[in-house]
Amino acid sequence: EVQLLESGGGLVQPGGSLRLSCAASGFTFSSYGMSWVRQAPGKGLEWVSTISGRDDSTWYADSVKGRFTISRDNSKNTLYLQMSSLRAEDTAVYYCAKDGGSGSYYNWYLHIWGRGTPVTVSS
Amino acid sequence: QSVLTQPPSVSGAPGQRVTISCTGSNSNIGADYDVHWYQQLPGTAPKLLIYGYSNRPSGVPDRFSGSKSGTSASLAITGLQAEDEADYYCQSYDSLRGRVFGGGTKLTVL
């Protein structure tokens, strides 16, 4: 069974940093793209970042570009999101997701989702 | 303001059919990028419902179906059931903004 377990969320001050982790199991981690999606309290879903499984290509939403870094350690079956220069508007539940789709990145879908980890940016 | 526009809410009685629209533009749905749909039950993580406009993952009932026309896509739910009450999101790719979601639609089963 595919499982994704996020961790690392918490309370951080504006301007601070935080690293989220997502432990994956039940599939060949290195073969799949992985993504982060967030949901602010009472709001909709917002795609944050994606990393490919083949060549570690990365993509970011404009709202986090230059502040967040996605990475993966295939030996540990773990996905990361390093967040820096955090702002109040980054407050959200952060979901890790396994991507699906065999063709172009543009048509990938978010196949399996973790339960999420909450991040609160506040002084 | 979301790049993909969904109605904030829809409702229907048990057994009825409802549709949820997802309106985009020539930089996303109209450019032939796939549309996917997710269901988020209250207090839970989203779940993939439809991928590639009309494909259902294993375990998703055939009461759920998707379609596309021009710069819009639609999710149809037939034989509405109480457990279908949830938020529904469409998602695609936009050539200017990357992966994008609709604002979400709250389905109420009357």
Short mmCIF file of C-alpha atoms in Angstrom, two decimals:
data_model
loop_
_atom_site.label_atom_id
_atom_site.label_comp_id
_atom_site.label_asym_id
_atom_site.label_seq_id
_atom_site.Cartn_x
_atom_site.Cartn_y
_atom_site.Cartn_z
CA GLU A 1 0.00 0.00 0.00
CA VAL A 2 1.30 3.44 -0.93
CA GLN A 3 1.82 5.65 2.10
CA LEU A 4 3.05 9.21 2.47
CA LEU A 5 3.75 10.66 5.90
CA GLU A 6 4.59 14.34 6.27
CA SER A 7 6.41 15.80 9.25
CA GLY A 8 8.26 18.93 10.29
CA GLY A 9 5.41 21.41 10.46
CA GLY A 10 4.95 23.80 13.36
CA LEU A 11 4.96 27.39 14.50
CA VAL A 12 7.65 29.67 13.06
CA GLN A 13 8.20 33.42 13.19
CA PRO A 14 7.98 35.59 10.06
CA GLY A 15 11.29 35.52 8.26
CA GLY A 16 12.16 32.15 9.74
CA SER A 17 12.86 28.78 8.15
CA LEU A 18 11.42 25.29 8.35
CA ARG A 19 12.09 21.98 6.62
CA LEU A 20 9.24 19.63 5.86
CA SER A 21 9.78 15.93 5.21
CA CYS A 22 7.62 13.32 3.53
CA ALA A 23 8.44 9.66 4.12
CA ALA A 24 7.22 7.44 1.29
CA SER A 25 6.59 3.70 1.24
CA GLY A 26 4.83 1.07 -0.85
CA PHE A 27 6.23 2.08 -4.26
CA THR A 28 9.53 2.62 -6.10
CA PHE A 29 10.10 6.17 -4.87
CA SER A 30 12.86 7.07 -7.32
CA SER A 31 10.61 6.36 -10.30
CA TYR A 32 7.99 8.99 -9.58
CA GLY A 33 7.64 12.72 -9.51
CA MET A 34 6.65 14.14 -6.15
CA SER A 35 4.90 17.37 -5.25
CA TRP A 36 3.94 19.67 -2.42
CA VAL A 37 0.48 21.28 -2.32
CA ARG A 38 -0.76 23.60 0.42
CA GLN A 39 -4.11 24.70 1.75
CA ALA A 40 -4.48 27.85 3.82
CA PRO A 41 -7.11 27.76 6.59
CA GLY A 42 -10.58 27.75 5.03
CA LYS A 43 -9.15 28.20 1.53
CA GLY A 44 -8.61 26.11 -1.58
CA LEU A 45 -5.66 24.09 -2.80
CA GLU A 46 -2.48 25.73 -4.09
CA TRP A 47 0.28 23.85 -5.89
CA VAL A 48 3.70 24.69 -4.40
CA SER A 49 6.41 22.63 -6.09
CA THR A 50 7.22 19.43 -8.00
CA ILE A 51 10.38 17.40 -8.48
CA SER A 52 10.74 14.74 -11.16
CA GLY A 53 11.87 11.20 -10.45
CA ARG A 54 14.02 10.83 -13.56
CA ASP A 55 16.37 13.78 -13.53
CA ASP A 56 15.45 15.83 -10.44
CA SER A 57 14.00 18.63 -12.55
CA THR A 58 12.12 21.06 -10.31
CA TRP A 59 9.22 23.44 -10.75
CA TYR A 60 7.88 26.10 -8.37
CA ALA A 61 4.85 28.34 -7.99
CA ASP A 62 5.71 32.01 -8.38
CA SER A 63 4.55 32.63 -4.80
CA VAL A 64 7.41 30.52 -3.38
CA LYS A 65 10.11 30.76 -6.05
CA GLY A 66 13.43 31.82 -4.54
CA ARG A 67 12.27 31.06 -0.99
CA PHE A 68 11.38 27.35 -1.06
CA THR A 69 13.54 24.45 -2.27
CA ILE A 70 12.22 20.99 -3.07
CA SER A 71 14.57 18.02 -2.93
CA ARG A 72 14.53 14.27 -2.53
CA ASP A 73 16.75 11.54 -1.10
CA ASN A 74 15.96 8.38 -3.03
CA SER A 75 18.12 6.29 -0.67
CA LYS A 76 15.82 7.28 2.18
CA ASN A 77 12.56 7.37 0.18
CA THR A 78 12.05 10.88 1.48
CA LEU A 79 10.89 14.14 -0.07
CA TYR A 80 11.79 17.51 1.45
CA LEU A 81 10.64 21.10 1.29
CA GLN A 82 13.05 23.66 2.67
CA MET A 83 11.15 26.86 3.39
CA SER A 84 12.86 30.14 4.17
CA SER A 85 11.90 33.82 4.48
CA LEU A 86 8.52 32.62 5.66
CA ARG A 87 5.56 34.97 5.58
CA ALA A 88 2.16 34.96 7.27
CA GLU A 89 0.59 34.02 3.95
CA ASP A 90 2.59 30.75 3.94
CA THR A 91 0.43 29.54 6.83
CA ALA A 92 -1.26 26.38 5.59
CA VAL A 93 -1.49 22.63 5.77
CA TYR A 94 1.22 21.26 3.48
CA TYR A 95 0.44 18.04 1.63
CA CYS A 96 2.96 15.76 -0.02
CA ALA A 97 1.69 13.93 -3.12
CA LYS A 98 2.94 11.20 -5.45
CA ASP A 99 2.56 12.22 -9.05
CA GLY A 100 0.96 10.04 -11.68
CA GLY A 101 1.09 10.08 -15.46
CA SER A 102 3.68 8.71 -17.82
CA GLY A 103 3.90 11.51 -20.33
CA SER A 104 4.78 15.18 -20.15
CA TYR A 105 5.05 16.88 -16.75
CA TYR A 106 2.36 19.27 -17.87
CA ASN A 107 -0.24 16.51 -17.69
CA TRP A 108 0.85 14.82 -14.44
CA TYR A 109 -1.79 14.43 -11.79
CA LEU A 110 -1.56 14.21 -7.99
CA HIS A 111 -2.26 10.53 -7.55
CA ILE A 112 -1.75 9.77 -3.86
CA TRP A 113 -1.79 12.33 -1.05
CA GLY A 114 -0.44 12.33 2.46
CA ARG A 115 -2.43 13.59 5.43
CA GLY A 116 -0.59 16.88 5.60
CA THR A 117 1.45 18.79 8.15
CA PRO A 118 0.38 22.23 9.43
CA VAL A 119 2.65 25.25 9.23
CA THR A 120 1.84 28.45 11.08
CA VAL A 121 3.86 31.61 10.47
CA SER A 122 3.21 34.07 13.25
CA SER A 123 5.02 36.18 15.81
CA GLN B 1 -8.65 34.88 -8.13
CA SER B 2 -8.11 31.36 -9.46
CA VAL B 3 -6.97 30.76 -13.02
CA LEU B 4 -9.62 28.04 -13.27
CA THR B 5 -13.12 29.16 -12.30
CA GLN B 6 -15.53 26.88 -10.45
CA PRO B 7 -18.92 27.68 -8.92
CA PRO B 8 -18.52 28.12 -5.15
CA SER B 9 -21.37 25.72 -4.42
CA VAL B 10 -23.77 23.24 -5.98
CA SER B 11 -26.45 21.09 -4.40
CA GLY B 12 -28.72 18.21 -5.24
CA ALA B 13 -31.04 15.68 -3.68
CA PRO B 14 -30.06 12.03 -3.21
CA GLY B 15 -30.30 10.15 -6.49
CA GLN B 16 -30.06 13.27 -8.63
CA ARG B 17 -27.36 14.26 -11.09
CA VAL B 18 -25.17 17.31 -10.54
CA THR B 19 -22.42 18.86 -12.62
CA ILE B 20 -19.51 21.07 -11.59
CA SER B 21 -17.92 23.28 -14.21
CA CYS B 22 -14.29 24.34 -14.48
CA THR B 23 -13.75 27.27 -16.83
CA GLY B 24 -10.28 28.08 -18.06
CA SER B 25 -8.67 29.81 -21.01
CA ASN B 26 -6.42 29.27 -24.01
CA SER B 27 -3.34 29.12 -21.75
CA ASN B 28 -4.56 26.05 -19.86
CA ILE B 29 -7.58 23.87 -20.74
CA GLY B 30 -7.86 25.45 -24.20
CA ALA B 31 -4.19 24.60 -24.85
CA ASP B 32 -5.07 20.93 -24.47
CA TYR B 33 -3.50 20.36 -21.07
CA ASP B 34 -5.23 17.60 -19.14
CA VAL B 35 -7.78 18.37 -16.44
CA HIS B 36 -7.93 16.37 -13.22
CA TRP B 37 -10.50 16.38 -10.43
CA TYR B 38 -10.05 15.86 -6.68
CA GLN B 39 -12.52 15.23 -3.91
CA GLN B 40 -11.87 16.50 -0.39
CA LEU B 41 -14.16 15.11 2.27
CA PRO B 42 -14.54 17.26 5.39
CA GLY B 43 -11.40 17.20 7.53
CA THR B 44 -9.43 14.92 5.22
CA ALA B 45 -6.76 15.15 2.54
CA PRO B 46 -7.78 15.50 -1.10
CA LYS B 47 -8.22 12.34 -3.16
CA LEU B 48 -7.82 11.90 -6.92
CA LEU B 49 -11.23 11.40 -8.53
CA ILE B 50 -10.69 11.83 -12.29
CA TYR B 51 -7.47 12.18 -14.30
CA GLY B 52 -6.89 13.07 -17.92
CA TYR B 53 -10.38 14.57 -18.29
CA SER B 54 -12.32 11.33 -17.97
CA ASN B 55 -10.29 8.48 -16.45
CA ARG B 56 -11.21 7.05 -13.05
CA PRO B 57 -8.56 5.61 -10.72
CA SER B 58 -9.22 2.18 -9.31
CA GLY B 59 -11.93 2.28 -6.66
CA VAL B 60 -13.73 5.40 -7.87
CA PRO B 61 -17.37 4.58 -8.71
CA ASP B 62 -18.57 5.07 -12.26
CA ARG B 63 -21.12 7.55 -10.91
CA PHE B 64 -18.30 10.07 -11.34
CA SER B 65 -17.39 11.16 -14.86
CA GLY B 66 -15.46 13.97 -16.50
CA SER B 67 -15.58 15.73 -19.82
CA LYS B 68 -14.08 18.66 -21.71
CA SER B 69 -15.36 21.18 -24.23
CA GLY B 70 -13.23 24.01 -25.55
CA THR B 71 -11.75 25.93 -22.64
CA SER B 72 -13.93 24.25 -20.00
CA ALA B 73 -14.20 20.91 -18.25
CA SER B 74 -16.99 19.37 -16.21
CA LEU B 75 -17.40 16.80 -13.47
CA ALA B 76 -20.72 14.96 -13.38
CA ILE B 77 -21.99 12.95 -10.43
CA THR B 78 -25.03 10.74 -10.98
CA GLY B 79 -27.07 8.90 -8.36
CA LEU B 80 -26.02 11.43 -5.73
CA GLN B 81 -25.32 9.95 -2.30
CA ALA B 82 -24.91 11.55 1.12
CA GLU B 83 -21.24 10.51 1.23
CA ASP B 84 -20.56 12.60 -1.89
CA GLU B 85 -20.89 15.77 0.19
CA ALA B 86 -17.42 17.29 -0.12
CA ASP B 87 -15.32 19.97 -1.79
CA TYR B 88 -14.33 19.30 -5.40
CA TYR B 89 -11.34 20.85 -7.18
CA CYS B 90 -10.30 20.84 -10.81
CA GLN B 91 -6.60 21.09 -11.70
CA SER B 92 -4.66 21.63 -14.91
CA TYR B 93 -1.46 23.19 -16.21
CA ASP B 94 -1.20 26.83 -17.25
CA SER B 95 1.56 27.91 -19.61
CA LEU B 96 2.03 31.13 -17.62
CA ARG B 97 1.59 29.92 -14.04
CA GLY B 98 2.40 26.23 -13.89
CA ARG B 99 0.09 23.76 -12.21
CA VAL B 100 -3.14 25.44 -11.20
CA PHE B 101 -6.27 24.57 -9.24
CA GLY B 102 -9.80 25.85 -9.45
CA GLY B 103 -11.13 27.65 -6.41
CA GLY B 104 -13.15 24.61 -5.35
CA THR B 105 -16.85 23.76 -5.27
CA LYS B 106 -18.73 22.72 -2.15
CA LEU B 107 -21.30 20.03 -2.93
CA THR B 108 -24.24 19.83 -0.57
CA VAL B 109 -26.52 16.80 -0.64
CA LEU B 110 -29.95 18.01 0.39
#
